Amino acid sequence: MAESNFIDYVKIMCRSGKGGAGSRHFYRAKYIPKGGPDGGDGGRGGHIILRGNKNMWTLLPLKYQRHVFAGNGQSGSANRSSGKDGEDKVIEVPCGTVVFDAETGEFLCEVTSDGEEIKLLRGGRGGLGNWNFKSATNQTPRYAQPGEPAIEKTVIMELKLLADVGLVGFPNAGKSTLLSSISAARPKIADYPFTTMEPQLGIVSYRDNRSFVMADIPGIIEGASEGKGLGLRFLRHIERNAVLLFMVPADADDIRREYEILLNEVSQFNPELMDKPRVLAISKSDMLDDELMEELSKDLPEGVEHVFISAVSGFGISELKDMLWKAINDESNKIESSTITHRRLDGHHRVREEDEFIFENEPEEMPDDELLEDDDWEDNWDEEAWEYENPDK
């Protein structure tokens, strides 16, 4: 598929169905002039449900389905007949999709496994018919419950790729070359910056038929946390990675300086990423001899494991795999890597063209006044107890 088909950020409007109104019907038949109340209950409104799908890799279908509305519940009828429930709307999303409130930026939920279902918006409950309110002292209740109103919310969905190792580096640091040399992935490789325009995934083979997943994102430049370059938009994909692999080329002017710039941009994007284990790989090291590597090692940042590699010649690749596998399976890192704290959506994390998208709301349907005792039913509605209080007559 074309590169432009990879969509990892989309804004849509969802609305659950409203509950059907209860009926205030009275039974009438030959020789039974006063059969009593027999109005049925209204049906519940449809839910908005998210479902994980392992066969999806992009949010592209949702880009052309901006409005998702569930069906409304039908009203109750005579003979205690309940109304039909509204149709549920199921939204298929890729595994790793995170949902935020578009207005507040608050984290709502996430879908991480295939077949997992999450009820994003609950449909309104149907109102009770008048037969539920009959009693010895109130034998002809002439009122019924209206259905609960629908819930409408605009949400932002972000796709965060599920991978064990995330590659972080400046453009032309050799990230795509490394991924292509140790996995079956075939990312675009060229001698100009920002060759990688979208994240790439590759399965890296390890000893004893074991493997782990590596993700490559577009190169990061200084000021990416302020919106420069492409890295800011795709940094969300390394939030789910267990290990961050920083790559700096051996011909860089100052390896420590470039590593600190990359680390600062990552921390500005999400401070929680600083708790993840890190490995530093000095790429393009086939041009170095043992003496130069020993000299460069003295100026490397402290507190982070490093390795000299060359994706072209294969130098240091086995050692790099060992370091990554050890970091992925380190018991002290498993709890931290499995607990992901999603940052709130603010101005730095939003995509402008999506946030400026204008929705055209469909007109709301008016409630069926014929089934209600009075027009001011909202004043008698108790959201917590879900009870209709009969007004004094």
Short mmCIF file of C-alpha atoms in Angstrom, two decimals:
data_model
loop_
_atom_site.label_atom_id
_atom_site.label_comp_id
_atom_site.label_asym_id
_atom_site.label_seq_id
_atom_site.Cartn_x
_atom_site.Cartn_y
_atom_site.Cartn_z
CA MET A 1 0.00 0.00 0.00
CA ALA A 2 1.07 3.59 -0.45
CA GLU A 3 3.02 5.26 2.31
CA SER A 4 0.32 7.89 2.71
CA ASN A 5 -2.14 5.16 3.73
CA PHE A 6 -0.51 4.83 7.13
CA ILE A 7 -2.79 6.85 9.44
CA ASP A 8 -1.99 6.79 13.16
CA TYR A 9 -4.04 9.80 14.35
CA VAL A 10 -7.69 10.44 13.66
CA LYS A 11 -10.52 12.47 15.20
CA ILE A 12 -14.09 11.16 15.05
CA MET A 13 -17.46 11.91 16.61
CA CYS A 14 -19.33 9.12 18.38
CA ARG A 15 -22.88 9.06 19.70
CA SER A 16 -24.59 6.21 21.48
CA GLY A 17 -28.29 5.53 21.05
CA LYS A 18 -30.91 7.01 23.35
CA GLY A 19 -33.25 4.76 25.27
CA GLY A 20 -36.79 4.25 24.11
CA ALA A 21 -39.63 5.78 26.12
CA GLY A 22 -41.88 3.60 28.25
CA SER A 23 -45.53 3.27 27.21
CA ARG A 24 -48.46 4.51 29.31
CA HIS A 25 -51.01 2.29 27.61
CA PHE A 26 -54.13 0.86 29.32
CA TYR A 27 -55.56 -2.52 28.47
CA ARG A 28 -58.91 -2.41 26.71
CA ALA A 29 -60.99 -5.41 25.57
CA LYS A 30 -64.58 -6.47 25.24
CA TYR A 31 -66.18 -6.97 28.65
CA ILE A 32 -62.97 -5.63 30.27
CA PRO A 33 -63.45 -1.86 30.27
CA LYS A 34 -60.86 -1.24 32.98
CA GLY A 35 -58.07 -3.68 32.34
CA GLY A 36 -55.42 -1.55 34.02
CA PRO A 37 -52.02 -0.34 32.85
CA ASP A 38 -50.06 -2.59 30.51
CA GLY A 39 -47.54 -0.20 28.91
CA GLY A 40 -44.25 -1.92 28.08
CA ASP A 41 -40.69 -0.75 28.68
CA GLY A 42 -38.59 1.05 26.12
CA GLY A 43 -35.55 -0.59 24.57
CA ARG A 44 -32.04 0.50 25.43
CA GLY A 45 -29.97 2.57 23.06
CA GLY A 46 -27.07 1.08 21.13
CA HIS A 47 -23.52 1.10 22.53
CA ILE A 48 -20.36 2.34 20.83
CA ILE A 49 -17.88 -0.53 21.14
CA LEU A 50 -14.18 -0.69 20.25
CA ARG A 51 -12.79 -4.05 19.11
CA GLY A 52 -9.15 -4.90 18.51
CA ASN A 53 -8.27 -6.42 15.14
CA LYS A 54 -4.80 -7.89 14.60
CA ASN A 55 -5.25 -7.74 10.83
CA MET A 56 -5.45 -3.95 10.84
CA TRP A 57 -2.29 -1.84 10.84
CA THR A 58 -3.67 1.66 10.29
CA LEU A 59 -6.58 3.91 11.26
CA LEU A 60 -7.24 4.69 7.61
CA PRO A 61 -10.87 3.35 7.57
CA LEU A 62 -11.84 5.79 10.33
CA LYS A 63 -10.47 8.72 8.35
CA TYR A 64 -13.40 8.25 5.97
CA GLN A 65 -15.95 7.45 8.67
CA ARG A 66 -15.92 10.55 10.85
CA HIS A 67 -19.35 10.00 12.42
CA VAL A 68 -20.29 6.81 14.26
CA PHE A 69 -23.88 6.81 15.56
CA ALA A 70 -25.53 3.88 17.31
CA GLY A 71 -29.22 3.11 16.91
CA ASN A 72 -31.92 4.45 19.24
CA GLY A 73 -34.07 2.16 21.34
CA GLN A 74 -37.69 1.80 20.34
CA SER A 75 -40.57 2.81 22.59
CA GLY A 76 -42.60 0.29 24.56
CA SER A 77 -46.09 -0.68 23.47
CA ALA A 78 -49.26 -2.38 24.71
CA ASN A 79 -49.47 -5.79 26.40
CA ARG A 80 -46.26 -5.07 28.27
CA SER A 81 -44.30 -5.35 25.03
CA SER A 82 -40.80 -3.97 25.37
CA GLY A 83 -39.28 -1.88 22.63
CA LYS A 84 -36.45 -3.17 20.47
CA ASP A 85 -32.92 -2.37 21.60
CA GLY A 86 -30.91 0.01 19.45
CA GLU A 87 -28.21 -1.37 17.16
CA ASP A 88 -24.71 -1.40 18.63
CA LYS A 89 -21.89 0.11 16.56
CA VAL A 90 -18.59 -1.78 16.64
CA ILE A 91 -15.46 0.14 15.62
CA GLU A 92 -12.62 -2.12 14.46
CA VAL A 93 -9.24 -0.67 15.45
CA PRO A 94 -5.64 -1.96 15.28
CA CYS A 95 -4.08 -3.38 18.41
CA GLY A 96 -2.28 -0.60 20.24
CA THR A 97 -4.97 2.07 19.70
CA VAL A 98 -5.31 4.67 22.47
CA VAL A 99 -8.41 6.87 22.81
CA PHE A 100 -8.45 10.42 24.20
CA ASP A 101 -11.19 12.97 24.83
CA ALA A 102 -10.82 15.54 22.03
CA GLU A 103 -12.03 18.41 24.23
CA THR A 104 -9.96 17.87 27.38
CA GLY A 105 -7.14 15.62 26.12
CA GLU A 106 -7.94 13.13 28.90
CA PHE A 107 -6.97 9.48 28.38
CA LEU A 108 -10.09 7.29 28.06
CA CYS A 109 -9.07 3.74 27.15
CA GLU A 110 -6.76 1.58 25.05
CA VAL A 111 -7.10 -1.60 22.99
CA THR A 112 -4.04 -3.85 23.10
CA SER A 113 -5.10 -7.38 22.10
CA ASP A 114 -6.96 -9.02 19.24
CA GLY A 115 -10.68 -9.44 19.91
CA GLU A 116 -10.64 -7.20 22.99
CA GLU A 117 -13.84 -5.19 23.29
CA ILE A 118 -14.25 -1.95 25.20
CA LYS A 119 -17.54 -0.12 25.60
CA LEU A 120 -16.58 3.43 24.69
CA LEU A 121 -20.05 5.00 25.07
CA ARG A 122 -22.97 3.37 26.86
CA GLY A 123 -26.38 3.48 25.25
CA GLY A 124 -29.22 5.11 27.18
CA ARG A 125 -31.44 2.81 29.20
CA GLY A 126 -35.04 2.41 28.13
CA GLY A 127 -37.80 3.95 30.24
CA LEU A 128 -40.18 1.84 32.32
CA GLY A 129 -43.78 1.48 31.18
CA ASN A 130 -46.67 2.52 33.38
CA TRP A 131 -47.42 -1.04 34.47
CA ASN A 132 -44.28 -0.90 36.63
CA PHE A 133 -45.79 1.88 38.75
CA LYS A 134 -49.19 0.38 39.55
CA SER A 135 -49.99 -0.27 43.20
CA ALA A 136 -52.96 -0.67 45.49
CA THR A 137 -53.09 3.09 46.01
CA ASN A 138 -52.20 4.02 42.45
CA GLN A 139 -54.08 1.67 40.16
CA THR A 140 -54.05 3.86 37.04
CA PRO A 141 -50.64 5.50 36.70
CA ARG A 142 -50.82 7.81 33.73
CA TYR A 143 -47.12 8.37 33.40
CA ALA A 144 -44.06 6.41 32.25
CA GLN A 145 -40.35 6.90 32.20
CA PRO A 146 -38.68 8.52 29.21
CA GLY A 147 -35.58 6.85 27.89
CA GLU A 148 -32.14 8.02 28.94
CA PRO A 149 -30.58 10.49 26.52
CA ALA A 150 -27.75 9.57 24.19
CA ILE A 151 -24.10 10.30 24.99
CA GLU A 152 -22.16 12.25 22.38
CA LYS A 153 -18.41 12.62 22.49
CA THR A 154 -15.66 13.63 20.08
CA VAL A 155 -12.61 11.42 20.54
CA ILE A 156 -9.07 11.27 19.19
CA MET A 157 -7.56 7.89 18.41
CA GLU A 158 -3.82 7.38 18.36
CA LEU A 159 -2.12 4.25 17.11
CA LYS A 160 0.99 3.25 19.04
CA LEU A 161 2.84 0.35 17.49
CA LEU A 162 3.47 -2.67 19.71
CA ALA A 163 7.20 -3.42 19.66
CA ASP A 164 9.90 -4.52 22.10
CA VAL A 165 12.66 -2.19 20.88
CA GLY A 166 12.27 1.34 19.53
CA LEU A 167 14.94 2.98 17.37
CA VAL A 168 15.70 6.62 18.17
CA GLY A 169 18.19 8.69 16.22
CA PHE A 170 18.89 11.61 13.92
CA PRO A 171 18.14 11.33 10.19
CA ASN A 172 20.68 9.17 8.30
CA ALA A 173 21.94 7.56 11.52
CA GLY A 174 21.55 4.10 9.99
CA LYS A 175 18.29 3.04 11.69
CA SER A 176 16.61 1.72 8.53
CA THR A 177 19.80 -0.01 7.44
CA LEU A 178 20.05 -1.78 10.79
CA LEU A 179 16.41 -2.88 10.66
CA SER A 180 16.79 -4.24 7.13
CA SER A 181 19.98 -6.14 8.00
CA ILE A 182 18.67 -7.96 11.10
CA SER A 183 15.04 -8.52 10.04
CA ALA A 184 12.94 -9.20 6.97
CA ALA A 185 11.66 -5.60 6.93
CA ARG A 186 12.52 -3.62 3.82
CA PRO A 187 12.30 0.07 4.71
CA LYS A 188 13.28 2.70 2.17
CA ILE A 189 17.00 3.52 2.39
CA ALA A 190 18.60 6.55 0.73
CA ASP A 191 21.41 9.06 1.33
CA TYR A 192 19.15 12.01 2.16
CA PRO A 193 17.45 13.00 5.43
CA PHE A 194 13.94 11.85 6.40
CA THR A 195 13.97 8.86 4.08
CA THR A 196 11.71 7.08 6.56
CA MET A 197 8.33 8.82 6.42
CA GLU A 198 6.34 6.35 8.50
CA PRO A 199 7.13 3.82 11.25
CA GLN A 200 8.40 0.40 10.22
CA LEU A 201 8.26 -2.89 12.13
CA GLY A 202 10.63 -5.84 11.85
CA ILE A 203 10.91 -9.20 13.62
CA VAL A 204 14.50 -9.82 14.73
CA SER A 205 15.58 -13.46 15.00
CA TYR A 206 17.53 -14.50 18.08
CA ARG A 207 19.07 -17.70 19.39
CA ASP A 208 17.03 -20.87 19.95
CA ASN A 209 14.23 -19.75 17.61
CA ARG A 210 13.44 -16.75 19.79
CA SER A 211 12.67 -13.32 18.41
CA PHE A 212 11.68 -9.78 19.32
CA VAL A 213 10.03 -6.89 17.45
CA MET A 214 11.91 -3.71 16.54
CA ALA A 215 10.27 -0.44 15.45
CA ASP A 216 11.91 2.27 13.35
CA ILE A 217 10.47 5.80 13.41
CA PRO A 218 11.40 8.86 11.31
CA GLY A 219 14.54 10.68 12.38
CA ILE A 220 14.43 13.19 15.23
CA ILE A 221 16.07 16.61 15.02
CA GLU A 222 16.75 19.19 17.68
CA GLY A 223 13.52 21.03 18.47
CA ALA A 224 11.26 18.08 17.55
CA SER A 225 9.35 18.54 20.83
CA GLU A 226 8.42 22.03 19.57
CA GLY A 227 7.07 20.68 16.29
CA LYS A 228 10.15 20.65 14.05
CA GLY A 229 10.74 17.80 11.63
CA LEU A 230 8.77 14.57 11.51
CA GLY A 231 9.91 12.85 14.69
CA LEU A 232 7.43 14.57 17.00
CA ARG A 233 4.43 13.14 15.19
CA PHE A 234 5.76 9.58 15.41
CA LEU A 235 7.37 9.63 18.86
CA ARG A 236 4.11 8.20 20.20
CA HIS A 237 5.10 4.82 18.77
CA ILE A 238 8.03 4.36 21.16
CA GLU A 239 5.83 4.88 24.21
CA ARG A 240 4.93 1.19 24.14
CA ASN A 241 8.48 -0.09 23.60
CA ALA A 242 10.22 -1.96 26.39
CA VAL A 243 13.71 -0.76 25.39
CA LEU A 244 14.88 2.38 23.58
CA LEU A 245 17.84 1.92 21.23
CA PHE A 246 19.58 5.24 20.60
CA MET A 247 21.69 5.31 17.44
CA VAL A 248 24.46 7.83 16.81
CA PRO A 249 26.85 7.48 13.83
CA ALA A 250 30.54 7.13 14.52
CA ASP A 251 31.35 10.10 12.27
CA ALA A 252 29.29 12.50 14.43
CA ASP A 253 31.09 15.59 15.72
CA ASP A 254 30.15 14.87 19.34
CA ILE A 255 28.49 11.52 20.15
CA ARG A 256 27.68 12.51 23.72
CA ARG A 257 26.12 15.79 22.60
CA GLU A 258 23.89 14.11 19.99
CA TYR A 259 22.78 11.48 22.51
CA GLU A 260 21.85 14.19 25.01
CA ILE A 261 19.85 16.06 22.36
CA LEU A 262 17.90 12.91 21.49
CA LEU A 263 17.30 12.13 25.15
CA ASN A 264 16.06 15.66 25.80
CA GLU A 265 13.58 15.54 22.91
CA VAL A 266 12.23 12.21 24.14
CA SER A 267 11.83 13.53 27.70
CA GLN A 268 10.09 16.68 26.43
CA PHE A 269 7.59 14.55 24.55
CA ASN A 270 6.79 12.26 27.50
CA PRO A 271 8.78 12.31 30.78
CA GLU A 272 7.65 8.73 31.47
CA LEU A 273 9.95 7.53 28.70
CA MET A 274 12.97 8.37 30.85
CA ASP A 275 12.18 5.35 33.02
CA LYS A 276 12.65 2.89 30.15
CA PRO A 277 15.98 1.03 29.76
CA ARG A 278 18.26 2.52 27.11
CA VAL A 279 21.01 1.15 24.91
CA LEU A 280 23.39 3.30 22.84
CA ALA A 281 24.61 1.94 19.50
CA ILE A 282 27.39 3.74 17.62
CA SER A 283 26.63 2.92 14.00
CA LYS A 284 28.91 2.99 10.94
CA SER A 285 31.77 1.71 13.09
CA ASP A 286 33.37 -0.29 10.27
CA MET A 287 35.52 2.79 9.61
CA LEU A 288 37.02 2.64 13.13
CA ASP A 289 39.90 0.56 14.44
CA ASP A 290 40.26 -0.76 18.00
CA GLU A 291 42.29 2.23 19.11
CA LEU A 292 39.71 4.77 17.91
CA MET A 293 36.85 2.82 19.50
CA GLU A 294 38.69 2.72 22.81
CA GLU A 295 39.31 6.46 22.59
CA LEU A 296 35.67 7.23 21.77
CA SER A 297 34.46 5.05 24.63
CA LYS A 298 36.05 7.45 27.12
CA ASP A 299 33.74 10.31 26.06
CA LEU A 300 30.50 8.32 25.84
CA PRO A 301 27.66 9.12 28.28
CA GLU A 302 27.76 7.29 31.58
CA GLY A 303 25.04 5.06 32.92
CA VAL A 304 24.00 3.63 29.56
CA GLU A 305 25.28 0.49 27.86
CA HIS A 306 26.92 1.08 24.49
CA VAL A 307 28.10 -1.03 21.57
CA PHE A 308 29.90 -0.28 18.32
CA ILE A 309 28.11 -1.74 15.31
CA SER A 310 28.08 -1.77 11.53
CA ALA A 311 24.88 -2.90 9.83
CA VAL A 312 26.70 -3.26 6.49
CA SER A 313 29.54 -5.53 7.64
CA GLY A 314 27.68 -7.15 10.55
CA PHE A 315 30.23 -5.97 13.08
CA GLY A 316 28.84 -5.92 16.66
CA ILE A 317 25.34 -7.09 15.60
CA SER A 318 25.45 -10.26 17.73
CA GLU A 319 26.59 -8.28 20.76
CA LEU A 320 23.79 -5.76 20.17
CA LYS A 321 21.16 -8.51 20.03
CA ASP A 322 22.46 -9.94 23.31
CA MET A 323 22.23 -6.56 25.02
CA LEU A 324 18.72 -5.93 23.72
CA TRP A 325 17.46 -9.39 24.67
CA LYS A 326 18.89 -9.01 28.17
CA ALA A 327 17.24 -5.60 28.59
CA ILE A 328 13.89 -6.84 27.27
CA ASN A 329 13.79 -9.79 29.67
CA ASP A 330 15.29 -8.04 32.69
CA GLU A 331 12.97 -8.72 35.66
CA SER A 332 13.56 -5.24 37.07
CA ASN A 333 12.29 -3.69 33.83
CA LYS A 334 9.24 -5.86 33.17
CA ILE A 335 6.93 -4.07 35.62
CA GLU A 336 7.95 -0.64 34.38
CA SER A 337 7.64 -1.55 30.71
CA SER A 338 4.22 -3.13 31.15
CA THR A 339 2.84 -0.14 33.01
CA ILE A 340 2.31 2.59 30.45
CA THR A 341 1.26 6.06 31.54
CA HIS A 342 -0.25 7.86 28.59
CA ARG A 343 0.43 11.58 28.55
CA ARG A 344 -2.48 13.97 28.08
CA LEU A 345 -2.99 15.44 24.66
CA ASP A 346 -1.79 19.03 24.64
CA GLY A 347 -0.72 21.42 21.92
CA HIS A 348 2.55 19.58 21.29
CA HIS A 349 0.94 16.17 20.81
CA ARG A 350 -1.97 17.10 18.57
CA VAL A 351 -2.14 17.03 14.77
CA ARG A 352 -3.39 20.41 13.63
CA GLU A 353 -5.26 19.33 10.51
CA GLU A 354 -7.21 16.77 12.54
CA ASP A 355 -8.05 19.13 15.39
CA GLU A 356 -9.38 21.74 12.97
CA PHE A 357 -11.72 19.21 11.39
CA ILE A 358 -15.32 20.55 11.54
CA PHE A 359 -18.13 18.11 12.23
CA GLU A 360 -21.61 18.60 10.87
CA ASN A 361 -24.05 17.39 13.50
CA GLU A 362 -27.25 15.73 12.46
CA PRO A 363 -30.39 17.28 13.98
CA GLU A 364 -31.52 15.68 17.21
CA GLU A 365 -34.81 13.81 17.16
CA MET A 366 -37.50 15.21 19.41
CA PRO A 367 -38.86 12.91 22.13
CA ASP A 368 -42.23 11.32 21.57
CA ASP A 369 -44.49 13.59 23.63
CA GLU A 370 -47.43 11.26 23.23
CA LEU A 371 -45.79 8.74 25.53
CA LEU A 372 -44.93 11.24 28.27
CA GLU A 373 -47.08 12.74 30.97
CA ASP A 374 -45.61 16.23 30.63
CA ASP A 375 -43.02 18.07 28.54
CA ASP A 376 -40.75 18.88 31.48
CA TRP A 377 -39.72 15.30 32.13
CA GLU A 378 -36.08 16.30 32.44
CA ASP A 379 -36.90 18.17 35.65
CA ASN A 380 -38.17 14.94 37.18
CA TRP A 381 -35.26 12.76 36.06
CA ASP A 382 -32.79 11.47 38.63
CA GLU A 383 -29.54 10.53 36.83
CA GLU A 384 -28.13 8.55 39.78
CA ALA A 385 -31.17 6.58 40.88
CA TRP A 386 -32.76 6.50 37.39
CA GLU A 387 -36.20 7.10 38.82
CA TYR A 388 -39.15 9.12 37.65
CA GLU A 389 -40.85 11.02 40.42
CA ASN A 390 -44.55 11.40 39.90
CA PRO A 391 -45.35 15.13 40.22
CA ASP A 392 -48.07 16.07 42.66
CA LYS A 393 -51.43 16.40 41.03
#
